[in-house]
Amino acid sequence: MISNSDPRRRWYTRAEAAAEARVSPRTVQRWVLDGRLVERHGHINAAQLFEVERERRHARTRPAPGCTA
């Protein structure tokens, strides 16, 4: 892993990104293909990965349509 304390400068391989986000490497690959993540020289920016993961968590916690919360 290319490490740095600033997440905007930290870069993960697909396998490291998958482990960090607790998803499969295939999911990370789909995120790259969908344009949700940008891969440069085989690495994914940690800040971008954290944002995608935050959006994913938020989508899971939203109440279902029609439900009152």
PDB file of N, CA and C in Angstrom:
ATOM      1  N   MET A   1       0.845  -1.178   0.000  1.00  0.00           N
ATOM      2  CA  MET A   1       0.000   0.000   0.000  1.00  0.00           C
ATOM      3  C   MET A   1       0.887   1.237   0.000  1.00  0.00           C
ATOM      4  N   ILE A   2       0.487   2.228  -0.752  1.00  0.00           N
ATOM      5  CA  ILE A   2       1.164   3.514  -0.740  1.00  0.00           C
ATOM      6  C   ILE A   2       0.532   4.300   0.398  1.00  0.00           C
ATOM      7  N   SER A   3       1.264   4.526   1.469  1.00  0.00           N
ATOM      8  CA  SER A   3       0.634   5.114   2.648  1.00  0.00           C
ATOM      9  C   SER A   3       1.043   6.563   2.849  1.00  0.00           C
ATOM     10  N   ASN A   4       0.134   7.297   3.451  1.00  0.00           N
ATOM     11  CA  ASN A   4       0.339   8.676   3.825  1.00  0.00           C
ATOM     12  C   ASN A   4      -0.747   8.993   4.836  1.00  0.00           C
ATOM     13  N   SER A   5      -0.493   9.854   5.786  1.00  0.00           N
ATOM     14  CA  SER A   5      -1.498  10.138   6.805  1.00  0.00           C
ATOM     15  C   SER A   5      -2.690  10.905   6.244  1.00  0.00           C
ATOM     16  N   ASP A   6      -2.518  11.650   5.178  1.00  0.00           N
ATOM     17  CA  ASP A   6      -3.607  12.395   4.552  1.00  0.00           C
ATOM     18  C   ASP A   6      -4.374  11.458   3.628  1.00  0.00           C
ATOM     19  N   PRO A   7      -5.678  11.177   3.914  1.00  0.00           N
ATOM     20  CA  PRO A   7      -6.429  10.221   3.094  1.00  0.00           C
ATOM     21  C   PRO A   7      -6.536  10.622   1.630  1.00  0.00           C
ATOM     22  N   ARG A   8      -6.455  11.917   1.333  1.00  0.00           N
ATOM     23  CA  ARG A   8      -6.517  12.332  -0.066  1.00  0.00           C
ATOM     24  C   ARG A   8      -5.270  11.909  -0.833  1.00  0.00           C
ATOM     25  N   ARG A   9      -4.226  11.585  -0.106  1.00  0.00           N
ATOM     26  CA  ARG A   9      -2.967  11.170  -0.732  1.00  0.00           C
ATOM     27  C   ARG A   9      -2.671   9.698  -0.541  1.00  0.00           C
ATOM     28  N   ARG A  10      -3.550   8.978   0.134  1.00  0.00           N
ATOM     29  CA  ARG A  10      -3.364   7.538   0.349  1.00  0.00           C
ATOM     30  C   ARG A  10      -4.030   6.805  -0.808  1.00  0.00           C
ATOM     31  N   TRP A  11      -3.379   5.777  -1.283  1.00  0.00           N
ATOM     32  CA  TRP A  11      -3.886   4.997  -2.410  1.00  0.00           C
ATOM     33  C   TRP A  11      -3.854   3.521  -2.052  1.00  0.00           C
ATOM     34  N   TYR A  12      -4.928   2.804  -2.422  1.00  0.00           N
ATOM     35  CA  TYR A  12      -5.050   1.377  -2.160  1.00  0.00           C
ATOM     36  C   TYR A  12      -5.065   0.588  -3.464  1.00  0.00           C
ATOM     37  N   THR A  13      -4.565  -0.633  -3.412  1.00  0.00           N
ATOM     38  CA  THR A  13      -4.792  -1.555  -4.519  1.00  0.00           C
ATOM     39  C   THR A  13      -6.260  -1.967  -4.456  1.00  0.00           C
ATOM     40  N   ARG A  14      -6.756  -2.647  -5.486  1.00  0.00           N
ATOM     41  CA  ARG A  14      -8.153  -3.104  -5.451  1.00  0.00           C
ATOM     42  C   ARG A  14      -8.399  -4.017  -4.256  1.00  0.00           C
ATOM     43  N   ALA A  15      -7.466  -4.923  -3.998  1.00  0.00           N
ATOM     44  CA  ALA A  15      -7.626  -5.858  -2.875  1.00  0.00           C
ATOM     45  C   ALA A  15      -7.648  -5.112  -1.544  1.00  0.00           C
ATOM     46  N   GLU A  16      -6.772  -4.150  -1.375  1.00  0.00           N
ATOM     47  CA  GLU A  16      -6.744  -3.362  -0.140  1.00  0.00           C
ATOM     48  C   GLU A  16      -8.016  -2.522   0.003  1.00  0.00           C
ATOM     49  N   ALA A  17      -8.465  -1.946  -1.102  1.00  0.00           N
ATOM     50  CA  ALA A  17      -9.700  -1.149  -1.083  1.00  0.00           C
ATOM     51  C   ALA A  17     -10.888  -2.027  -0.704  1.00  0.00           C
ATOM     52  N   ALA A  18     -10.943  -3.222  -1.246  1.00  0.00           N
ATOM     53  CA  ALA A  18     -12.032  -4.149  -0.933  1.00  0.00           C
ATOM     54  C   ALA A  18     -12.012  -4.510   0.550  1.00  0.00           C
ATOM     55  N   ALA A  19     -10.842  -4.792   1.078  1.00  0.00           N
ATOM     56  CA  ALA A  19     -10.734  -5.137   2.499  1.00  0.00           C
ATOM     57  C   ALA A  19     -11.137  -3.955   3.371  1.00  0.00           C
ATOM     58  N   GLU A  20     -10.711  -2.763   3.002  1.00  0.00           N
ATOM     59  CA  GLU A  20     -11.034  -1.565   3.776  1.00  0.00           C
ATOM     60  C   GLU A  20     -12.543  -1.286   3.773  1.00  0.00           C
ATOM     61  N   ALA A  21     -13.191  -1.493   2.616  1.00  0.00           N
ATOM     62  CA  ALA A  21     -14.633  -1.238   2.486  1.00  0.00           C
ATOM     63  C   ALA A  21     -15.475  -2.445   2.886  1.00  0.00           C
ATOM     64  N   ARG A  22     -14.811  -3.559   3.186  1.00  0.00           N
ATOM     65  CA  ARG A  22     -15.490  -4.810   3.552  1.00  0.00           C
ATOM     66  C   ARG A  22     -16.433  -5.289   2.452  1.00  0.00           C
ATOM     67  N   VAL A  23     -15.913  -5.252   1.224  1.00  0.00           N
ATOM     68  CA  VAL A  23     -16.637  -5.768   0.066  1.00  0.00           C
ATOM     69  C   VAL A  23     -15.674  -6.655  -0.709  1.00  0.00           C
ATOM     70  N   SER A  24     -16.177  -7.323  -1.747  1.00  0.00           N
ATOM     71  CA  SER A  24     -15.306  -8.173  -2.557  1.00  0.00           C
ATOM     72  C   SER A  24     -14.505  -7.320  -3.543  1.00  0.00           C
ATOM     73  N   PRO A  25     -13.364  -7.832  -4.001  1.00  0.00           N
ATOM     74  CA  PRO A  25     -12.617  -7.126  -5.041  1.00  0.00           C
ATOM     75  C   PRO A  25     -13.463  -6.909  -6.301  1.00  0.00           C
ATOM     76  N   ARG A  26     -14.382  -7.829  -6.570  1.00  0.00           N
ATOM     77  CA  ARG A  26     -15.279  -7.684  -7.725  1.00  0.00           C
ATOM     78  C   ARG A  26     -16.177  -6.453  -7.562  1.00  0.00           C
ATOM     79  N   THR A  27     -16.634  -6.187  -6.346  1.00  0.00           N
ATOM     80  CA  THR A  27     -17.450  -4.996  -6.095  1.00  0.00           C
ATOM     81  C   THR A  27     -16.641  -3.740  -6.368  1.00  0.00           C
ATOM     82  N   VAL A  28     -15.396  -3.716  -5.914  1.00  0.00           N
ATOM     83  CA  VAL A  28     -14.530  -2.569  -6.184  1.00  0.00           C
ATOM     84  C   VAL A  28     -14.340  -2.412  -7.686  1.00  0.00           C
ATOM     85  N   GLN A  29     -14.166  -3.518  -8.390  1.00  0.00           N
ATOM     86  CA  GLN A  29     -14.017  -3.459  -9.843  1.00  0.00           C
ATOM     87  C   GLN A  29     -15.278  -2.868 -10.483  1.00  0.00           C
ATOM     88  N   ARG A  30     -16.457  -3.266 -10.002  1.00  0.00           N
ATOM     89  CA  ARG A  30     -17.715  -2.704 -10.536  1.00  0.00           C
ATOM     90  C   ARG A  30     -17.789  -1.209 -10.263  1.00  0.00           C
ATOM     91  N   TRP A  31     -17.367  -0.779  -9.083  1.00  0.00           N
ATOM     92  CA  TRP A  31     -17.382   0.646  -8.767  1.00  0.00           C
ATOM     93  C   TRP A  31     -16.467   1.417  -9.714  1.00  0.00           C
ATOM     94  N   VAL A  32     -15.332   0.828 -10.068  1.00  0.00           N
ATOM     95  CA  VAL A  32     -14.417   1.464 -11.015  1.00  0.00           C
ATOM     96  C   VAL A  32     -15.077   1.528 -12.395  1.00  0.00           C
ATOM     97  N   LEU A  33     -15.648   0.419 -12.837  1.00  0.00           N
ATOM     98  CA  LEU A  33     -16.292   0.372 -14.155  1.00  0.00           C
ATOM     99  C   LEU A  33     -17.497   1.301 -14.230  1.00  0.00           C
ATOM    100  N   ASP A  34     -18.222   1.465 -13.118  1.00  0.00           N
ATOM    101  CA  ASP A  34     -19.382   2.357 -13.070  1.00  0.00           C
ATOM    102  C   ASP A  34     -18.991   3.826 -12.965  1.00  0.00           C
ATOM    103  N   GLY A  35     -17.720   4.083 -12.723  1.00  0.00           N
ATOM    104  CA  GLY A  35     -17.256   5.458 -12.599  1.00  0.00           C
ATOM    105  C   GLY A  35     -17.372   6.020 -11.189  1.00  0.00           C
ATOM    106  N   ARG A  36     -17.757   5.197 -10.236  1.00  0.00           N
ATOM    107  CA  ARG A  36     -17.863   5.660  -8.846  1.00  0.00           C
ATOM    108  C   ARG A  36     -16.483   5.844  -8.221  1.00  0.00           C
ATOM    109  N   LEU A  37     -15.509   5.058  -8.688  1.00  0.00           N
ATOM    110  CA  LEU A  37     -14.123   5.175  -8.240  1.00  0.00           C
ATOM    111  C   LEU A  37     -13.228   5.351  -9.455  1.00  0.00           C
ATOM    112  N   VAL A  38     -12.174   6.107  -9.281  1.00  0.00           N
ATOM    113  CA  VAL A  38     -11.175   6.277 -10.337  1.00  0.00           C
ATOM    114  C   VAL A  38      -9.934   5.495  -9.921  1.00  0.00           C
ATOM    115  N   GLU A  39      -9.445   4.685 -10.844  1.00  0.00           N
ATOM    116  CA  GLU A  39      -8.245   3.891 -10.576  1.00  0.00           C
ATOM    117  C   GLU A  39      -7.100   4.489 -11.385  1.00  0.00           C
ATOM    118  N   ARG A  40      -5.990   4.752 -10.693  1.00  0.00           N
ATOM    119  CA  ARG A  40      -4.808   5.303 -11.366  1.00  0.00           C
ATOM    120  C   ARG A  40      -3.614   4.415 -11.070  1.00  0.00           C
ATOM    121  N   HIS A  41      -3.007   3.946 -12.135  1.00  0.00           N
ATOM    122  CA  HIS A  41      -1.830   3.083 -12.008  1.00  0.00           C
ATOM    123  C   HIS A  41      -2.105   1.901 -11.076  1.00  0.00           C
ATOM    124  N   GLY A  42      -3.330   1.362 -11.149  1.00  0.00           N
ATOM    125  CA  GLY A  42      -3.686   0.200 -10.350  1.00  0.00           C
ATOM    126  C   GLY A  42      -4.044   0.499  -8.912  1.00  0.00           C
ATOM    127  N   HIS A  43      -4.226   1.769  -8.576  1.00  0.00           N
ATOM    128  CA  HIS A  43      -4.539   2.145  -7.202  1.00  0.00           C
ATOM    129  C   HIS A  43      -5.768   3.051  -7.151  1.00  0.00           C
ATOM    130  N   ILE A  44      -6.457   3.012  -6.017  1.00  0.00           N
ATOM    131  CA  ILE A  44      -7.688   3.762  -5.800  1.00  0.00           C
ATOM    132  C   ILE A  44      -7.467   4.721  -4.643  1.00  0.00           C
ATOM    133  N   ASN A  45      -7.901   5.968  -4.815  1.00  0.00           N
ATOM    134  CA  ASN A  45      -7.737   6.986  -3.796  1.00  0.00           C
ATOM    135  C   ASN A  45      -8.604   6.676  -2.582  1.00  0.00           C
ATOM    136  N   ALA A  46      -8.009   6.730  -1.402  1.00  0.00           N
ATOM    137  CA  ALA A  46      -8.709   6.390  -0.164  1.00  0.00           C
ATOM    138  C   ALA A  46      -9.863   7.342   0.117  1.00  0.00           C
ATOM    139  N   ALA A  47      -9.673   8.642  -0.094  1.00  0.00           N
ATOM    140  CA  ALA A  47     -10.745   9.599   0.181  1.00  0.00           C
ATOM    141  C   ALA A  47     -11.966   9.305  -0.675  1.00  0.00           C
ATOM    142  N   GLN A  48     -11.747   8.971  -1.936  1.00  0.00           N
ATOM    143  CA  GLN A  48     -12.848   8.624  -2.829  1.00  0.00           C
ATOM    144  C   GLN A  48     -13.514   7.324  -2.379  1.00  0.00           C
ATOM    145  N   LEU A  49     -12.720   6.354  -1.972  1.00  0.00           N
ATOM    146  CA  LEU A  49     -13.263   5.099  -1.467  1.00  0.00           C
ATOM    147  C   LEU A  49     -14.117   5.343  -0.226  1.00  0.00           C
ATOM    148  N   PHE A  50     -13.646   6.191   0.695  1.00  0.00           N
ATOM    149  CA  PHE A  50     -14.397   6.489   1.906  1.00  0.00           C
ATOM    150  C   PHE A  50     -15.726   7.150   1.568  1.00  0.00           C
ATOM    151  N   GLU A  51     -15.751   8.018   0.557  1.00  0.00           N
ATOM    152  CA  GLU A  51     -16.985   8.682   0.153  1.00  0.00           C
ATOM    153  C   GLU A  51     -17.984   7.681  -0.428  1.00  0.00           C
ATOM    154  N   VAL A  52     -17.523   6.776  -1.281  1.00  0.00           N
ATOM    155  CA  VAL A  52     -18.403   5.752  -1.849  1.00  0.00           C
ATOM    156  C   VAL A  52     -18.944   4.862  -0.731  1.00  0.00           C
ATOM    157  N   GLU A  53     -18.096   4.501   0.211  1.00  0.00           N
ATOM    158  CA  GLU A  53     -18.525   3.656   1.328  1.00  0.00           C
ATOM    159  C   GLU A  53     -19.535   4.398   2.204  1.00  0.00           C
ATOM    160  N   ARG A  54     -19.323   5.694   2.432  1.00  0.00           N
ATOM    161  CA  ARG A  54     -20.272   6.483   3.215  1.00  0.00           C
ATOM    162  C   ARG A  54     -21.636   6.527   2.525  1.00  0.00           C
ATOM    163  N   GLU A  55     -21.642   6.748   1.222  1.00  0.00           N
ATOM    164  CA  GLU A  55     -22.893   6.755   0.455  1.00  0.00           C
ATOM    165  C   GLU A  55     -23.578   5.394   0.526  1.00  0.00           C
ATOM    166  N   ARG A  56     -22.797   4.338   0.454  1.00  0.00           N
ATOM    167  CA  ARG A  56     -23.352   2.984   0.511  1.00  0.00           C
ATOM    168  C   ARG A  56     -23.997   2.723   1.869  1.00  0.00           C
ATOM    169  N   ARG A  57     -23.323   3.123   2.955  1.00  0.00           N
ATOM    170  CA  ARG A  57     -23.880   2.955   4.293  1.00  0.00           C
ATOM    171  C   ARG A  57     -25.157   3.776   4.454  1.00  0.00           C
ATOM    172  N   HIS A  58     -25.142   5.002   3.928  1.00  0.00           N
ATOM    173  CA  HIS A  58     -26.312   5.872   4.028  1.00  0.00           C
ATOM    174  C   HIS A  58     -27.495   5.272   3.275  1.00  0.00           C
ATOM    175  N   ALA A  59     -27.257   4.696   2.122  1.00  0.00           N
ATOM    176  CA  ALA A  59     -28.324   4.084   1.329  1.00  0.00           C
ATOM    177  C   ALA A  59     -28.926   2.890   2.068  1.00  0.00           C
ATOM    178  N   ARG A  60     -28.113   2.163   2.811  1.00  0.00           N
ATOM    179  CA  ARG A  60     -28.607   0.997   3.553  1.00  0.00           C
ATOM    180  C   ARG A  60     -29.444   1.394   4.753  1.00  0.00           C
ATOM    181  N   THR A  61     -29.232   2.591   5.310  1.00  0.00           N
ATOM    182  CA  THR A  61     -29.918   2.975   6.531  1.00  0.00           C
ATOM    183  C   THR A  61     -31.168   3.810   6.277  1.00  0.00           C
ATOM    184  N   ARG A  62     -31.416   4.191   5.036  1.00  0.00           N
ATOM    185  CA  ARG A  62     -32.632   4.945   4.720  1.00  0.00           C
ATOM    186  C   ARG A  62     -33.856   4.070   4.887  1.00  0.00           C
ATOM    187  N   PRO A  63     -34.946   4.613   5.423  1.00  0.00           N
ATOM    188  CA  PRO A  63     -36.163   3.815   5.523  1.00  0.00           C
ATOM    189  C   PRO A  63     -36.728   3.493   4.133  1.00  0.00           C
ATOM    190  N   ALA A  64     -37.425   2.403   4.053  1.00  0.00           N
ATOM    191  CA  ALA A  64     -38.036   2.002   2.789  1.00  0.00           C
ATOM    192  C   ALA A  64     -39.100   3.027   2.383  1.00  0.00           C
ATOM    193  N   PRO A  65     -39.313   3.216   1.085  1.00  0.00           N
ATOM    194  CA  PRO A  65     -40.346   4.153   0.631  1.00  0.00           C
ATOM    195  C   PRO A  65     -41.695   3.807   1.246  1.00  0.00           C
ATOM    196  N   GLY A  66     -42.405   4.822   1.708  1.00  0.00           N
ATOM    197  CA  GLY A  66     -43.713   4.608   2.296  1.00  0.00           C
ATOM    198  C   GLY A  66     -43.701   4.346   3.783  1.00  0.00           C
ATOM    199  N   CYS A  67     -42.515   4.116   4.333  1.00  0.00           N
ATOM    200  CA  CYS A  67     -42.400   3.877   5.770  1.00  0.00           C
ATOM    201  C   CYS A  67     -42.283   5.212   6.495  1.00  0.00           C
ATOM    202  N   THR A  68     -42.877   5.289   7.651  1.00  0.00           N
ATOM    203  CA  THR A  68     -42.711   6.495   8.473  1.00  0.00           C
ATOM    204  C   THR A  68     -41.673   6.190   9.534  1.00  0.00           C
ATOM    205  N   ALA A  69     -40.757   7.102   9.691  1.00  0.00           N
ATOM    206  CA  ALA A  69     -39.682   6.870  10.649  1.00  0.00           C
ATOM    207  C   ALA A  69     -39.719   7.847  11.774  1.00  0.00           C
TER     208      ALA A  69
END
